[in-house]
Coordinates of C-alpha atoms in Angstrom, one line a residue:
Y9 CA -27.9 -19.6 -5.6
F10 CA -26.6 -16.0 -6.5
Q11 CA -28.9 -13.2 -7.5
A12 CA -27.8 -11.5 -10.9
T13 CA -27.4 -7.8 -10.5
A14 CA -30.2 -5.8 -12.4
A15 CA -27.8 -3.3 -13.3
Q16 CA -25.6 -5.5 -15.4
P17 CA -27.8 -6.4 -18.4
N18 CA -24.9 -8.1 -20.1
S19 CA -24.4 -10.3 -17.0
L20 CA -22.6 -13.6 -17.8
A21 CA -24.1 -15.3 -14.7
K22 CA -27.1 -16.5 -16.7
L23 CA -25.2 -19.2 -18.7
P24 CA -26.9 -22.6 -18.7
P25 CA -25.4 -25.2 -16.5
K26 CA -22.8 -27.8 -18.0
R27 CA -21.0 -30.6 -17.1
P28 CA -17.8 -29.7 -15.0
A29 CA -15.2 -28.3 -17.3
E30 CA -11.5 -28.9 -17.2
A31 CA -9.5 -26.0 -15.3
L32 CA -7.7 -23.5 -17.2
K33 CA -4.8 -25.2 -18.9
D34 CA -2.0 -23.1 -17.3
E35 CA -3.8 -23.9 -13.8
S36 CA -3.3 -27.3 -13.9
S37 CA 0.0 -27.6 -15.6
T38 CA 2.0 -25.4 -13.5
D39 CA 4.8 -27.7 -13.0
S40 CA 5.8 -31.0 -14.3
E41 CA 7.0 -32.1 -11.1
T42 CA 3.9 -31.6 -8.9
D43 CA 0.9 -31.0 -11.4
S44 CA 1.6 -34.0 -13.7
E45 CA 0.9 -37.1 -11.6
T46 CA 3.5 -39.7 -11.5
S47 CA 2.3 -43.4 -11.7
A48 CA 3.2 -43.7 -8.1
S49 CA 1.0 -40.8 -7.1
K50 CA -2.0 -42.2 -9.2
A51 CA -1.8 -45.3 -7.6
K52 CA -1.8 -43.7 -4.2
R53 CA -4.8 -41.7 -5.4
S54 CA -6.5 -45.0 -6.4
R55 CA -6.2 -46.6 -3.0
P56 CA -9.3 -46.3 -0.5
V57 CA -9.6 -43.1 1.4
D58 CA -10.2 -42.9 4.9
S59 CA -13.7 -41.4 5.2
R60 CA -13.1 -39.8 8.4
S61 CA -10.0 -37.9 7.4
S62 CA -11.5 -36.9 4.1
S63 CA -14.6 -35.5 6.1
T64 CA -12.3 -33.9 8.5
A65 CA -10.3 -32.0 5.6
K66 CA -13.5 -30.9 4.0
S67 CA -14.7 -29.7 7.5
S68 CA -11.6 -27.8 8.0
F69 CA -11.7 -26.2 4.6
A70 CA -15.2 -25.1 5.0
N71 CA -14.6 -23.4 8.1
S72 CA -11.4 -21.8 6.8
S73 CA -11.3 -17.8 6.2
F74 CA -10.5 -18.5 2.6
H75 CA -13.5 -20.4 2.0
R76 CA -16.1 -18.2 4.0
H77 CA -14.8 -15.2 2.3
L78 CA -14.8 -16.6 -1.3
S79 CA -18.0 -18.5 -0.9
A80 CA -20.2 -15.9 0.6
V81 CA -23.3 -14.9 -1.2
L82 CA -24.2 -11.1 -1.1
T83 CA -27.7 -10.1 -2.1
D84 CA -28.6 -7.1 -4.2
S85 CA -29.3 -4.7 -1.4
E86 CA -26.2 -5.7 0.4
T87 CA -24.2 -5.1 -2.9
S88 CA -25.7 -1.7 -3.2
T89 CA -24.9 -0.8 0.3
L90 CA -21.4 -1.8 -0.1
R91 CA -20.9 0.1 -3.6
D92 CA -22.3 3.1 -1.7
G93 CA -19.7 2.9 0.9
Q94 CA -22.2 3.1 3.8
C95 CA -20.3 1.9 6.8
L96 CA -20.7 1.7 10.6
S97 CA -17.6 2.7 12.8
A98 CA -16.3 1.1 15.9
S99 CA -13.1 0.8 17.9
L100 CA -11.1 -2.2 18.0
E101 CA -8.5 -3.5 20.7
L102 CA -5.7 -5.4 19.1
P103 CA -2.7 -7.1 21.1
G104 CA 0.4 -5.4 20.3
F105 CA -1.2 -2.2 19.0
V106 CA -1.7 0.8 21.7
G107 CA -3.3 4.2 21.6
E108 CA -4.4 5.5 18.2
Q109 CA -3.1 2.7 16.1
A110 CA -6.2 0.6 16.4
Y111 CA -9.1 3.0 17.0
L112 CA -10.8 3.1 13.6
Y113 CA -12.9 -0.1 12.4
K114 CA -15.3 0.0 9.6
L115 CA -17.7 -2.5 9.0
P116 CA -20.3 -2.5 5.8
R117 CA -23.8 -1.6 7.1
C118 CA -25.2 -5.3 5.9
L119 CA -27.5 -7.7 7.7
D120 CA -27.1 -8.6 11.2
E121 CA -26.3 -12.2 10.0
L122 CA -23.2 -10.8 8.1
K123 CA -21.9 -8.6 11.0
T124 CA -22.3 -11.6 13.3
R125 CA -20.4 -13.9 10.8
L126 CA -17.6 -11.2 10.9
A127 CA -17.5 -10.8 14.7
S128 CA -17.3 -14.6 15.2
D129 CA -14.3 -15.3 12.9
S130 CA -11.1 -17.0 14.3
D131 CA -8.7 -16.4 11.5
S132 CA -5.5 -18.0 11.0
L133 CA -3.3 -19.8 8.5
S134 CA -4.6 -23.0 6.8
A135 CA -3.8 -26.1 8.9
D136 CA -2.7 -27.9 5.7
F137 CA -0.6 -25.0 4.7
V138 CA 1.0 -24.7 8.1
S139 CA 1.6 -28.4 8.2
F140 CA 3.3 -28.5 4.8
L141 CA 5.4 -25.3 4.8
R142 CA 7.2 -25.9 8.0
P143 CA 9.5 -22.9 7.5
A144 CA 6.4 -20.6 7.3
A145 CA 5.1 -22.3 10.4
E146 CA 8.0 -21.4 12.3
A147 CA 8.2 -17.8 10.9
A148 CA 4.6 -17.3 12.0
A149 CA 5.0 -18.6 15.5
G150 CA 8.0 -16.3 16.1
L151 CA 6.1 -13.1 15.1
G152 CA 5.0 -11.9 18.7
D153 CA 1.7 -10.2 19.6
R154 CA 1.9 -7.2 17.6
W155 CA 2.7 -8.9 14.1
S156 CA 0.5 -11.8 15.0
S157 CA -2.7 -9.4 15.2
L158 CA -1.4 -8.1 11.9
L159 CA -1.3 -11.7 10.5
R160 CA -4.7 -12.3 11.7
L161 CA -6.1 -9.3 10.2
L162 CA -4.7 -10.2 6.7
T163 CA -5.9 -13.9 6.9
G164 CA -9.4 -12.4 8.1
Y165 CA -9.6 -10.9 4.4
R166 CA -10.6 -7.4 5.6
D167 CA -9.1 -4.5 3.7
L168 CA -6.5 -2.9 5.6
T169 CA -4.4 0.3 5.8
L170 CA -1.4 0.5 8.2
C171 CA 0.5 3.7 8.5
D172 CA 3.0 2.7 11.0
R173 CA 5.6 1.2 8.8
R174 CA 9.4 1.9 9.7
P175 CA 12.5 0.6 8.0
G176 CA 14.3 -2.2 9.6
P177 CA 14.0 -5.4 11.0
E178 CA 11.6 -4.7 13.8
S179 CA 9.0 -3.2 11.5
A180 CA 9.3 -3.3 7.6
D181 CA 10.8 -6.9 7.7
R182 CA 8.2 -8.2 10.2
I183 CA 5.5 -6.5 8.0
R184 CA 6.8 -8.2 4.8
L185 CA 7.0 -11.5 6.3
C186 CA 3.4 -11.2 7.4
Y187 CA 2.1 -10.3 4.0
C188 CA 4.1 -13.0 2.2
L189 CA 2.7 -15.7 4.8
H190 CA -0.8 -14.6 3.7
L191 CA -0.5 -14.4 0.0
L192 CA 1.4 -17.8 -0.1
N193 CA -1.6 -19.4 2.1
H194 CA -4.1 -17.8 -0.2
L195 CA -2.3 -19.0 -3.4
Y196 CA -1.6 -22.7 -1.8
Q197 CA -5.3 -22.9 -0.9
T198 CA -6.5 -21.8 -4.3
R199 CA -4.3 -24.3 -5.8
R200 CA -5.4 -27.0 -3.6
L201 CA -9.1 -26.2 -4.4
V202 CA -8.5 -26.2 -8.2
L203 CA -6.7 -29.5 -8.2
R204 CA -9.4 -31.0 -6.2
N205 CA -12.2 -29.9 -8.4
N206 CA -10.1 -31.1 -11.2
S207 CA -10.3 -34.5 -10.0
S208 CA -13.9 -34.5 -9.0
S209 CA -16.4 -36.8 -10.6
S210 CA -18.4 -35.6 -13.7
A211 CA -21.4 -36.1 -11.6
A212 CA -20.6 -33.6 -9.1
D213 CA -23.1 -30.4 -8.8
P214 CA -21.4 -28.0 -11.4
E215 CA -22.3 -25.1 -8.9
S216 CA -19.7 -26.6 -6.5
L217 CA -17.0 -26.7 -8.9
R218 CA -16.7 -22.9 -9.5
D219 CA -13.0 -21.9 -8.3
Q220 CA -11.7 -19.4 -10.9
G221 CA -12.0 -16.3 -12.6
F222 CA -11.4 -14.8 -16.0
A223 CA -7.7 -14.9 -15.6
R224 CA -5.1 -16.8 -13.7
P225 CA -3.4 -14.0 -11.6
R226 CA -4.9 -13.9 -8.2
V227 CA -2.5 -11.7 -6.3
L228 CA -0.9 -8.3 -7.2
L229 CA 1.9 -6.9 -5.2
L230 CA 2.8 -3.4 -5.8
L231 CA 6.4 -2.1 -4.7
P232 CA 8.2 1.0 -5.4
V233 CA 11.6 -0.2 -6.5
R234 CA 13.5 -3.4 -7.5
E235 CA 15.3 -3.5 -4.2
S236 CA 11.7 -3.8 -2.5
A237 CA 10.9 -6.6 -5.0
L238 CA 14.1 -8.4 -4.2
K239 CA 13.4 -8.4 -0.7
A240 CA 9.8 -9.7 -1.0
V241 CA 10.6 -12.6 -3.5
E242 CA 13.6 -13.7 -1.3
T243 CA 11.1 -13.7 1.8
L244 CA 8.8 -15.9 -0.1
I245 CA 11.5 -18.3 -1.0
S246 CA 12.6 -18.6 2.7
L247 CA 9.2 -19.6 3.3
L248 CA 9.2 -22.8 1.0
P249 CA 9.7 -26.3 2.3
A250 CA 13.2 -27.8 2.2
G251 CA 14.0 -28.9 -1.2
A252 CA 11.7 -26.6 -3.1
L253 CA 12.9 -25.6 -6.6
V254 CA 13.3 -21.7 -7.8
S255 CA 13.4 -21.4 -11.3
H256 CA 15.4 -18.5 -12.9
R257 CA 16.6 -17.5 -9.8
A258 CA 20.2 -16.4 -11.1
R259 CA 18.4 -14.3 -13.6
F260 CA 16.4 -12.8 -10.9
L261 CA 19.3 -12.0 -8.8
R262 CA 21.2 -10.5 -11.6
E263 CA 18.4 -8.0 -12.8
F264 CA 17.1 -7.1 -9.2
R265 CA 20.5 -6.8 -7.3
C266 CA 22.6 -3.8 -8.0
S267 CA 26.3 -4.4 -7.2
S268 CA 27.5 -1.0 -8.4
A269 CA 25.0 0.8 -5.8
S270 CA 26.7 -1.0 -2.9
S271 CA 29.6 1.2 -2.9
D272 CA 27.7 4.3 -3.2
S273 CA 25.6 2.9 -0.3
D274 CA 28.6 2.2 2.0
R275 CA 30.1 5.7 1.2
R276 CA 26.6 7.4 2.2
R277 CA 26.0 5.1 5.1
G278 CA 25.4 7.4 8.2
K279 CA 24.9 10.3 6.2
K280 CA 21.3 9.6 4.8
P281 CA 18.2 8.6 6.9
P282 CA 17.5 5.0 7.3
D283 CA 14.2 5.3 5.1
F284 CA 16.3 6.9 2.4
E285 CA 18.6 4.0 2.5
E286 CA 15.9 1.5 2.5
L287 CA 14.6 3.0 -0.7
F288 CA 17.8 4.1 -2.6
G289 CA 20.3 2.1 -0.9
A290 CA 20.6 -0.3 -3.7
N291 CA 18.7 -1.0 -6.9
S292 CA 16.3 2.0 -7.1
D293 CA 15.1 1.3 -10.6
D294 CA 11.3 2.0 -10.4
D295 CA 10.3 0.1 -13.8
F296 CA 10.0 -3.5 -13.3
R297 CA 7.3 -6.3 -13.3
L298 CA 7.9 -10.0 -12.7
G299 CA 5.3 -13.0 -13.0
I300 CA 5.6 -16.0 -10.4
A301 CA 3.7 -19.2 -10.7
V302 CA 3.4 -21.0 -7.2
A303 CA 3.3 -25.0 -7.2
K304 CA 3.5 -27.5 -4.3
R305 CA 7.3 -27.6 -4.2
T306 CA 8.4 -25.1 -6.9
L307 CA 8.3 -21.3 -7.3
K308 CA 8.4 -20.3 -10.9
L309 CA 10.0 -17.0 -11.7
Y310 CA 9.5 -14.9 -15.0
T311 CA 6.4 -16.9 -16.1
P312 CA 4.1 -15.3 -18.7
F313 CA 1.7 -12.8 -16.9
L314 CA -1.5 -14.6 -17.9
A315 CA 0.2 -17.9 -16.6
S316 CA 1.1 -16.4 -13.2
D317 CA -0.3 -16.6 -10.0
L318 CA 1.2 -13.8 -8.4
I319 CA 2.4 -10.6 -10.2
V320 CA 5.2 -8.3 -8.5
A321 CA 5.6 -5.1 -10.1
S322 CA 6.0 -1.2 -9.6
P323 CA 2.8 1.0 -10.8
L324 CA 5.4 2.3 -13.6
G325 CA 6.1 -1.3 -14.6
L326 CA 2.7 -2.5 -14.6
A327 CA 1.0 0.4 -16.8
D328 CA 2.1 -0.7 -20.3
I329 CA 1.1 -4.5 -19.8
V330 CA -2.3 -3.6 -18.2
A331 CA -2.8 -1.7 -21.6
E332 CA -1.8 -4.6 -23.8
Q333 CA -3.6 -7.4 -21.6
P334 CA -6.9 -5.9 -20.1
R335 CA -7.9 -9.4 -18.8
L336 CA -4.8 -9.6 -16.5
L337 CA -6.3 -7.8 -13.4
S338 CA -9.8 -9.0 -13.8
S339 CA -9.4 -11.7 -11.4
L340 CA -7.5 -10.2 -8.5
E341 CA -8.4 -11.5 -5.1
L342 CA -5.5 -10.0 -3.2
L343 CA -3.9 -6.5 -3.9
I344 CA -1.0 -5.6 -1.6
I345 CA 0.5 -2.1 -1.9
D346 CA 3.7 -1.9 0.3
Q347 CA 5.5 1.5 0.8
A348 CA 2.6 3.3 -0.4
D349 CA 4.1 6.6 1.0
S350 CA 7.3 6.0 -1.5
I351 CA 4.9 5.1 -4.4
A352 CA 2.8 8.1 -3.8
A353 CA 6.1 10.3 -4.3
Q354 CA 6.5 8.7 -7.6
N355 CA 3.0 8.9 -9.0
W356 CA -0.2 8.0 -7.2
C357 CA -2.3 8.4 -10.3
R358 CA -0.9 5.1 -11.7
V359 CA -1.9 3.2 -8.4
L360 CA -5.7 4.7 -9.1
D361 CA -5.6 3.6 -12.7
I362 CA -4.6 0.1 -11.7
V363 CA -7.2 0.0 -8.7
E364 CA -9.9 1.1 -11.3
A365 CA -8.9 -1.4 -13.8
A366 CA -8.9 -4.3 -11.5
N367 CA -11.8 -6.7 -11.3
R368 CA -13.7 -5.5 -14.5
I369 CA -15.4 -8.0 -16.7
P370 CA -13.3 -8.2 -19.8
E371 CA -14.7 -7.9 -23.3
D372 CA -12.5 -10.8 -24.4
T373 CA -12.5 -13.6 -21.7
G374 CA -9.7 -15.6 -23.8
E375 CA -9.5 -19.3 -22.7
A376 CA -11.4 -18.6 -19.3
D377 CA -13.6 -21.7 -18.6
L378 CA -16.9 -19.5 -17.8
F379 CA -18.5 -22.7 -16.2
R380 CA -15.7 -22.8 -13.8
C381 CA -15.8 -19.1 -12.9
R382 CA -17.2 -18.0 -9.8
L383 CA -20.6 -16.2 -10.0
W384 CA -19.6 -13.1 -8.4
Y385 CA -17.0 -12.7 -11.2
L386 CA -19.7 -13.1 -13.7
E387 CA -22.0 -10.8 -12.0
G388 CA -19.4 -7.9 -11.8
R389 CA -19.2 -8.2 -8.1
A390 CA -15.5 -9.2 -7.8
S391 CA -14.3 -5.8 -6.2
L392 CA -16.4 -6.7 -3.1
Y393 CA -14.4 -9.7 -2.6
R394 CA -10.9 -8.3 -3.3
Q395 CA -8.8 -7.8 -0.2
T396 CA -6.8 -4.4 -0.5
V397 CA -4.0 -4.0 1.8
C398 CA -2.0 -0.5 1.9
L399 CA 1.1 -0.4 4.1
S400 CA 2.6 3.2 4.4
G401 CA 5.2 4.9 6.8
V402 CA 2.7 8.0 7.1
R403 CA -0.9 8.6 6.3
F404 CA -1.4 11.0 3.5
P405 CA -4.7 12.1 1.7
E406 CA -4.5 10.1 -1.3
L407 CA -4.2 7.1 0.9
S408 CA -7.3 8.1 2.9
G409 CA -9.1 8.7 -0.4
L410 CA -8.1 5.1 -1.5
F411 CA -9.3 3.9 1.7
G412 CA -12.7 5.8 1.5
G413 CA -13.3 5.5 -2.0
H414 CA -12.0 2.2 -3.4
M415 CA -12.0 -0.3 -0.7
R416 CA -15.5 -2.2 -0.8
N417 CA -14.7 -5.4 0.8
W418 CA -17.8 -7.1 2.1
R419 CA -15.9 -8.3 5.2
G420 CA -15.1 -4.7 6.1
K421 CA -12.0 -2.5 6.4
L422 CA -9.7 -1.6 9.1
A423 CA -7.4 1.6 9.3
L424 CA -4.5 1.4 11.8
R425 CA -3.2 4.8 12.3
P426 CA 0.0 5.9 13.6
Y427 CA 0.6 6.3 17.3
Y428 CA 2.2 9.8 17.3
A429 CA 2.4 10.1 20.9
G430 CA 4.6 7.0 21.0
L431 CA 6.8 8.3 18.1
Y432 CA 7.5 11.7 19.0
G433 CA 5.9 12.4 22.3
E434 CA 2.7 14.0 23.5
A435 CA 4.0 17.4 22.4
G436 CA 5.1 16.1 18.8
L437 CA 8.3 17.1 17.2
L438 CA 8.1 20.7 18.1
G439 CA 7.9 20.0 21.8
G440 CA 10.4 16.7 21.8
P441 CA 13.1 16.2 19.4
L442 CA 13.1 19.8 18.2
A443 CA 12.8 21.6 21.5
S444 CA 16.6 21.8 22.4
V445 CA 18.3 21.9 19.0
G446 CA 20.5 24.9 18.0
A447 CA 19.2 28.3 19.0
G448 CA 15.7 26.6 19.4
P449 CA 13.0 26.5 20.4
L450 CA 11.6 26.8 17.1
A451 CA 8.9 29.9 16.8
V452 CA 6.1 28.2 14.6
R453 CA 3.0 29.9 13.5
F454 CA 0.1 27.9 12.1
V455 CA -1.6 30.0 9.5
Q456 CA -5.1 28.5 9.0
F457 CA -7.7 28.6 6.4
A458 CA -10.9 26.8 5.3
S459 CA -11.8 25.1 2.2
S460 CA -15.2 23.6 1.3
G461 CA -13.6 20.3 0.5
P462 CA -10.6 18.4 -1.5
A463 CA -11.7 19.7 -4.9
E464 CA -11.5 23.4 -3.5
A465 CA -8.5 23.1 -1.3
S466 CA -5.8 24.2 -3.9
T467 CA -7.6 27.3 -4.7
A468 CA -8.1 28.2 -1.0
R469 CA -4.8 27.5 -0.2
L470 CA -3.4 29.7 -2.8
A471 CA -5.8 32.7 -1.8
A472 CA -4.8 32.4 1.7
F473 CA -1.1 32.2 0.8
R474 CA -1.7 35.6 -1.3
R475 CA -3.6 37.1 1.8
R476 CA -1.7 36.0 4.8
L477 CA 1.9 35.0 3.7
L478 CA 2.8 36.9 0.6
P479 CA 3.1 40.2 2.6
W480 CA 5.5 38.5 5.0
L481 CA 7.8 37.6 2.1
R482 CA 7.5 41.3 0.6
E483 CA 9.4 42.4 3.9
G484 CA 12.8 42.6 2.0
Q485 CA 15.8 42.9 4.2
R486 CA 14.5 42.2 7.4
L487 CA 13.5 38.7 6.2
I488 CA 16.3 37.0 4.5
R489 CA 17.1 33.3 3.4
V490 CA 13.7 31.9 3.4
L491 CA 12.9 28.4 2.4
V492 CA 9.6 28.2 0.9
Y493 CA 8.5 24.4 1.0
A494 CA 6.0 23.1 -1.6
P495 CA 4.3 19.8 -0.8
S496 CA 3.5 18.9 -4.5
Y497 CA 4.8 20.1 -7.9
L498 CA 1.5 21.8 -8.4
D499 CA 1.9 23.6 -5.3
W500 CA 5.6 24.5 -6.5
A501 CA 4.4 25.9 -9.9
D502 CA 1.6 27.9 -8.3
L503 CA 4.2 29.4 -5.9
R504 CA 6.7 30.1 -8.8
A505 CA 4.0 32.1 -10.6
E506 CA 3.1 34.1 -7.5
L507 CA 6.8 34.8 -6.9
R508 CA 7.5 36.0 -10.3
K509 CA 4.4 38.0 -10.5
E510 CA 5.6 40.0 -7.2
S511 CA 9.2 40.2 -8.8
L512 CA 10.7 38.7 -5.6
D513 CA 14.4 37.5 -5.5
F514 CA 14.2 33.8 -5.6
C515 CA 15.4 30.8 -7.3
A516 CA 13.6 27.7 -7.5
I517 CA 14.4 23.7 -7.3
S518 CA 12.2 20.9 -8.0
E519 CA 12.4 17.2 -9.0
Y520 CA 12.9 18.3 -12.5
T521 CA 15.9 20.8 -11.9
P522 CA 19.2 19.4 -13.5
A523 CA 21.8 18.6 -10.6
N524 CA 24.3 21.3 -11.6
K525 CA 21.5 24.0 -11.5
A526 CA 20.3 22.7 -8.3
A527 CA 23.8 22.9 -6.9
S528 CA 24.3 26.4 -8.0
Y529 CA 20.8 27.7 -6.6
Q530 CA 21.7 26.2 -3.2
G531 CA 25.2 28.0 -3.2
L532 CA 23.5 31.3 -4.2
F533 CA 20.9 30.7 -1.5
R534 CA 23.7 30.0 1.1
E535 CA 25.7 33.0 0.3
G536 CA 22.7 35.1 0.6
Q537 CA 22.7 36.3 -3.0
V538 CA 19.2 35.2 -3.3
R539 CA 16.6 35.7 -0.6
I540 CA 14.0 33.1 -1.3
L541 CA 14.7 29.2 -2.1
L542 CA 11.4 27.6 -3.7
Y543 CA 12.0 23.9 -2.9
S544 CA 9.7 21.1 -3.6
E545 CA 9.2 18.0 -1.6
R546 CA 9.7 15.6 -4.1
Y547 CA 13.2 16.9 -4.6
H548 CA 13.8 16.6 -1.0
F549 CA 12.5 12.9 -1.0
Y550 CA 14.7 11.9 -3.8
H551 CA 17.8 13.7 -2.6
R552 CA 17.6 14.5 1.0
Q553 CA 20.4 17.2 0.8
R554 CA 21.6 19.0 3.8
L555 CA 20.7 22.6 2.8
R556 CA 22.7 25.3 4.5
G557 CA 21.9 28.9 5.2
I558 CA 18.2 28.6 6.1
R559 CA 17.3 31.2 8.5
N560 CA 13.3 31.1 7.9
L561 CA 11.0 28.5 7.0
L562 CA 7.6 28.9 5.0
F563 CA 5.8 25.4 4.5
Y564 CA 2.9 25.8 2.0
G565 CA 1.3 22.8 3.6
P566 CA 2.3 20.4 6.2
P567 CA 5.0 18.0 4.7
T568 CA 3.8 14.6 4.0
H569 CA 6.5 13.0 6.0
P570 CA 7.1 14.4 9.6
A571 CA 10.7 13.4 9.1
F572 CA 11.1 16.1 6.3
F573 CA 9.8 18.8 8.8
E574 CA 12.2 17.6 11.2
E575 CA 15.2 17.5 9.0
L576 CA 14.6 21.0 7.6
C577 CA 13.9 22.4 11.1
R578 CA 17.2 20.9 12.5
L579 CA 19.3 22.5 9.7
A580 CA 17.5 25.9 10.1
L581 CA 18.1 25.6 14.0
A582 CA 21.7 24.8 13.5
D583 CA 22.5 27.7 11.2
A584 CA 20.3 30.5 12.7
A585 CA 22.2 31.3 15.7
P586 CA 22.0 33.4 17.8
A587 CA 18.4 33.8 17.2
A588 CA 15.8 31.2 16.6
P589 CA 14.4 31.0 13.0
A590 CA 10.8 31.9 12.1
C591 CA 8.5 29.3 10.8
A592 CA 5.0 29.6 9.2
I593 CA 2.7 26.5 8.3
L594 CA -0.4 26.9 6.1
V595 CA -2.8 24.7 7.3
D596 CA -6.3 23.8 5.7
S597 CA -8.5 23.5 8.7
A598 CA -10.5 20.7 6.9
T599 CA -8.0 18.5 5.7
D600 CA -4.4 18.9 7.0
W601 CA -4.8 17.9 10.6
H602 CA -3.8 14.4 10.3
S603 CA -0.2 15.9 9.0
V604 CA -0.2 18.5 11.8
A605 CA -0.6 16.0 14.8
P606 CA 3.0 14.7 14.6
L607 CA 4.4 18.2 14.4
C608 CA 2.8 19.6 17.5
G609 CA 1.2 16.6 19.2
P610 CA -2.5 15.1 18.9
R611 CA -3.8 17.4 21.6
R612 CA -2.5 20.6 20.2
A613 CA -3.6 19.7 16.8
G614 CA -7.1 19.0 17.9
E615 CA -7.2 22.4 19.7
L616 CA -6.1 24.3 16.5
A617 CA -8.8 22.3 14.5
R618 CA -11.5 23.1 17.0
A619 CA -10.6 26.9 16.9
G620 CA -10.6 27.1 13.2
P621 CA -9.2 30.0 10.9
V622 CA -8.5 33.3 12.7

């Protein structure tokens, strides 16, 4: 039925057949109301079943995206192709998405039959799920073309990165609704399959009863802060049928809401950008984790993690329990990373650790029933069946690395990139929003250099800074109040060492600078008592302060968020009258152009990329 992988000599797939075993204990005992049948429900089950309705239900399930995805059989050659990351590229037209947003679609280079199967999918929510969860059906019906397309992409079980997320009800809330519908649909169908197999005859084919993994958690939702988790769980609750029970809800609201922050948020309202308010407007604690078990009419919060269907956590909060319970992530079928750009500002390395730890065969399988495990779990191929979804407001190199290096879904992967022309105009920020601010237009110089690849980019960038921009900073009195912007902490540390070596007059602010020192340094810079302010992107991300006194800007690399560039340039333009400030941006010709496009427009970015370093 499946071919064992030759590269896995310890494969568990060669176990002898056995009678159908019972499901994992916690799989069938989720909820006393639903999983322990009452006498009435037992009597109902004992009645004759209409064979036509039964066969219709089986046919509907067999044709579902859920079943087609998880029951597919991959050959060794297909597995090797997927693991090598060999893909074909093609464009894809999606209703509601325009321009660049839907221009890259990658399929695994597998057999023609596999590609035909992908092309013919008509993906949607399960009919049983829609008929039972009426609020979910109504929510899905009101999504509109754009978000209905996104929901179909999710329910098609392809890997996905979307880099067009915006705060507010028209984007962030709709995206959250789409992935909550999808994960709830997935968990509902998983539970339905397990319960059906539990009640199957002992004479059934043992291979047809494989429906589980090494651990119960099937879905992991990674979020940056508690406020995001609160919104996600509240969205899940809103999709449940009328009369559904939610256990420990009062405790959840007590721990994830933050009443003390509301007054601060009200005081700040209108002074901070919408994306800052979304992340830091309420409970911004980034150390949390929550286990959730899903039953027919019950949502159980704070369940033990190995007894949970869904885990909602921050990367920081999940790190400890993954080390303590290595089996926890072994059976993930759905990984969703929302607000990936905010998580990247915290610590992207933790995300990579989680992705690399997921879907490994555990040394200790615990109470797992190996005779109910799907064979691709036993063969070590689970990562090829895991759907990974990354949702971000911007495109950044680490996200591209995750897309290219860790998304190996056999059904392919799709990247929806931002439509910068629609957001900022054809000329980008410099030709649009920043063209008529203060003493504008801003005089921007793109200083290009070439690196041989990401591994050498840091060294090449520092060499280009020494050769091309350090002489500019040495000019002394002619060039005053220069803000030097470092996209990462490592960049900030390199620049601080260079400025010290040159004995230049500067002060430095990073995310680790105490608040009183940061305020003092800003005052010195504003009054012109220091000529250069070295400033880290993460400090700006966490504080978004209105720096005063900027006369010139030097970006060591394009900012991760175009909004950061706009905010700092507006401050410089407002303070630099009567002459426009000078601005220099150090750009790697090989890797930085996705970050340059929103600044100067896609066409101009393409021209600069083709021209290369001067």
